[in-house]
């Protein structure tokens, strides 16, 4: 397949006379930095941090300037395209809609509703219109085969929020600005800028903790950028955090340090955890975690001694073989030490737009994937099952895909298998402005406008922010004629798929298109905790936000329990039956089945870099410059033993595949551990991004294994993949 796209390079010369300053929020990661963009006509002259932004106070990272590259990128699709005889051709929106709907309807008529699968990628969460209208398209499609990036990411957090606090979005965040002891397990906020913790300028905030005499402790198999500024870093063997946490809880009980304080009143099962963790003494697990027993005890005692400590874990803890139980133990550790819903601890937010009242509470295990019967959560199935549910013939097979802002061939386990699966589909439509490694298999691509041509409000990241703030960004550039916003595409497809032509349906559709996301956002703001309801003059509204281009500060996080619990009885349900049912698997994995796979003796983990973002910022010239970042890190002792030299091309192999890439010898990683960043592998034929192709790298997800999952939740295992390495 070749790409023959007509694209226009942007004009270069700036008319600096007619400058305009715009304030908005960068939507690339979770940090919500305020930015100041100076334009002249259609040209961007500069992008800087907005010093007056109530939340970020001028901070940005190098990615913010990439917003200009994205906007001006000649490789970005601006018109729908259709693949005809292997060649891409631009087509009109009308033709694209018509054909998409006809294909989807034909597949569903012939094979049933479930024959259409869906995949929602991460950028949907950073997009107001997609957040508000994505559900409508999914509902219209009526398929049970819904997948998303959630199951290679934060799925455990939603399950825990749902089970313990009664709602999948009731996820607490560390009150970083008021804490004096920050225990970080498997997160690298200095590179990622924080996750499930929206926190601009996290580095300064972490440094403030240590500057004021507090501690930042990092548990990570790599001495990361965050570990570098911490007071203490402990290496840990990948995937063994569950044992560390069990031993930490064990210490709490054995040393009589478990004191949930006022949480006791509404956490009935708290002291029963003692029974569950009793067998896991620090001495018992040391061999598996690599952290000495006395160090584990010290971790706990120091935590208890601190005035306002918090324990937080992210990707390294969530996306591994025991990710769900690990995150559960992190949450219960905070509960047992009275650090949930306490100043400086894990706290619940009070966002201005209240999604919690608008979204289902969540449900687990109501649906299952077709072949492997993996459990679904809130109507979504684990993406590790997607390829097999396409490839395995028979009743219920997925024959077509609707993809929205995602690139699962690079971002989900065993990408090669998914690549193959996508190739064999009867039909794929993708809503995306890039021709990437996944939608190169599409038949039709519907590209939305660029980020700067649409308005923005962070429905999700305000909900996960370390301070309550609210900020609305209007579209910076007027969208050009004959272009569409994500939400317009979603609504139009839903309307046409429903096929209803009666007057009421047509009028409802027209009204929705006319009102757009702004009307819904205004409703959410007015009906939220700071809104005035029907009193148009009182409280927060969209009009008020528009008048405050640097955002509105709504204050610190405050204790809200038990009234904010979404459980009927206003109690925290520890659901030990559900979570501790995973302990026999822990036992089996670590203690009964100790034979290490001698063919694949290394354990592979991931890595993020501040100039990258998942799979889709490698087409920005500014971001990819500098040395090759897609390397495999290996400890000097291992390199010497295997006669591997720095920068030498090595072969890394797993059960499912192999890749060849340069070695980077560094004692940043533990012995026996390899680290490769994800989101690379832009060497597949037929994608549309030329700069990324020139910095292709390899995809680490050609090594991660779709059969290796966190069985409790169905979440993927992307950290702790058994691999071998050898010189080539
Ligand atoms: N091995 C390994 N794999 C990982 C991870 C890891 O740590 N290790 N991390 C995982 C995590 S946490 C995540 S979230 C996933 C991400 O996985 P995905 O969500 O599948 O991948 P992205 O790279 O975010 O895909 C972005 C796509 O969305 C498009 N896009 C961007 N903005 C918009 C928009 O506004 N509208 C539309 N329609 N399209 C848009 C881009 O053009 C690009 O094609 O990767 C996961 N994969
Ligand atoms: N620059 C940049 N920023 C990003 C992204 C990006 O791709 N690039 N992606 C965004 C997204 S989608 C997300 S979800 C967030 C993720 O945000 P983070 O979770 O903060 O980011 P990671 O770098 O994946 O951090 C995971 C850490 O866990 C460690 N680790 C691996 N395995 C284990 C283990 O078994 N145990 C322990 N204790 N640690 C382990 C890794 O070495 C790594 O340092 O970042 C977001 N921000
Ligand atoms: S930290 Fe995140 S939100 Fe802030 S400028 Fe960088 S990419 Fe944008
Ligand atoms: Mo993510």
mmCIF file of C-alpha atoms in Angstrom, residues 82-84 91 95-111 115-116 141 399-402 426-429 443-444 497:
data_model
loop_
_atom_site.group_PDB
_atom_site.id
_atom_site.type_symbol
_atom_site.label_atom_id
_atom_site.label_comp_id
_atom_site.label_asym_id
_atom_site.label_seq_id
_atom_site.Cartn_x
_atom_site.Cartn_y
_atom_site.Cartn_z
ATOM 1 C CA UNK A 82 -10.644 6.214 1.487
ATOM 2 C CA UNK A 83 -8.486 3.307 0.452
ATOM 3 C CA UNK A 84 -9.259 2.157 -3.058
ATOM 4 C CA UNK A 91 -13.130 11.967 -0.563
ATOM 5 C CA UNK A 95 -19.236 10.250 0.735
ATOM 6 C CA UNK A 96 -17.119 9.255 3.751
ATOM 7 C CA UNK A 97 -20.125 9.237 6.097
ATOM 8 C CA UNK A 98 -22.310 7.419 3.621
ATOM 9 C CA UNK A 99 -19.800 4.673 2.937
ATOM 10 C CA UNK A 100 -18.852 4.255 6.601
ATOM 11 C CA UNK A 101 -22.462 3.844 7.653
ATOM 12 C CA UNK A 102 -23.227 1.490 4.771
ATOM 13 C CA UNK A 103 -20.247 -0.767 5.595
ATOM 14 C CA UNK A 104 -20.984 -0.872 9.313
ATOM 15 C CA UNK A 105 -24.644 -1.597 8.740
ATOM 16 C CA UNK A 106 -23.829 -4.324 6.235
ATOM 17 C CA UNK A 107 -21.450 -6.035 8.685
ATOM 18 C CA UNK A 108 -23.921 -5.791 11.562
ATOM 19 C CA UNK A 109 -26.785 -7.047 9.412
ATOM 20 C CA UNK A 110 -24.830 -10.062 8.248
ATOM 21 C CA UNK A 111 -22.969 -10.991 11.431
ATOM 22 C CA UNK A 115 -19.256 -8.091 14.800
ATOM 23 C CA UNK A 116 -18.210 -4.461 15.042
ATOM 24 C CA UNK A 141 -23.357 0.675 17.656
ATOM 25 C CA UNK A 399 -15.281 -8.405 11.525
ATOM 26 C CA UNK A 400 -15.032 -4.627 11.538
ATOM 27 C CA UNK A 401 -13.493 -1.967 13.762
ATOM 28 C CA UNK A 402 -14.348 1.588 14.673
ATOM 29 C CA UNK A 426 -13.772 -6.671 6.447
ATOM 30 C CA UNK A 427 -13.883 -2.992 7.345
ATOM 31 C CA UNK A 428 -12.192 -0.414 9.548
ATOM 32 C CA UNK A 429 -13.024 3.245 10.022
ATOM 33 C CA UNK A 443 -10.765 1.659 4.699
ATOM 34 C CA UNK A 444 -11.838 5.137 5.665
ATOM 35 C CA UNK A 497 -26.365 4.742 11.913
#
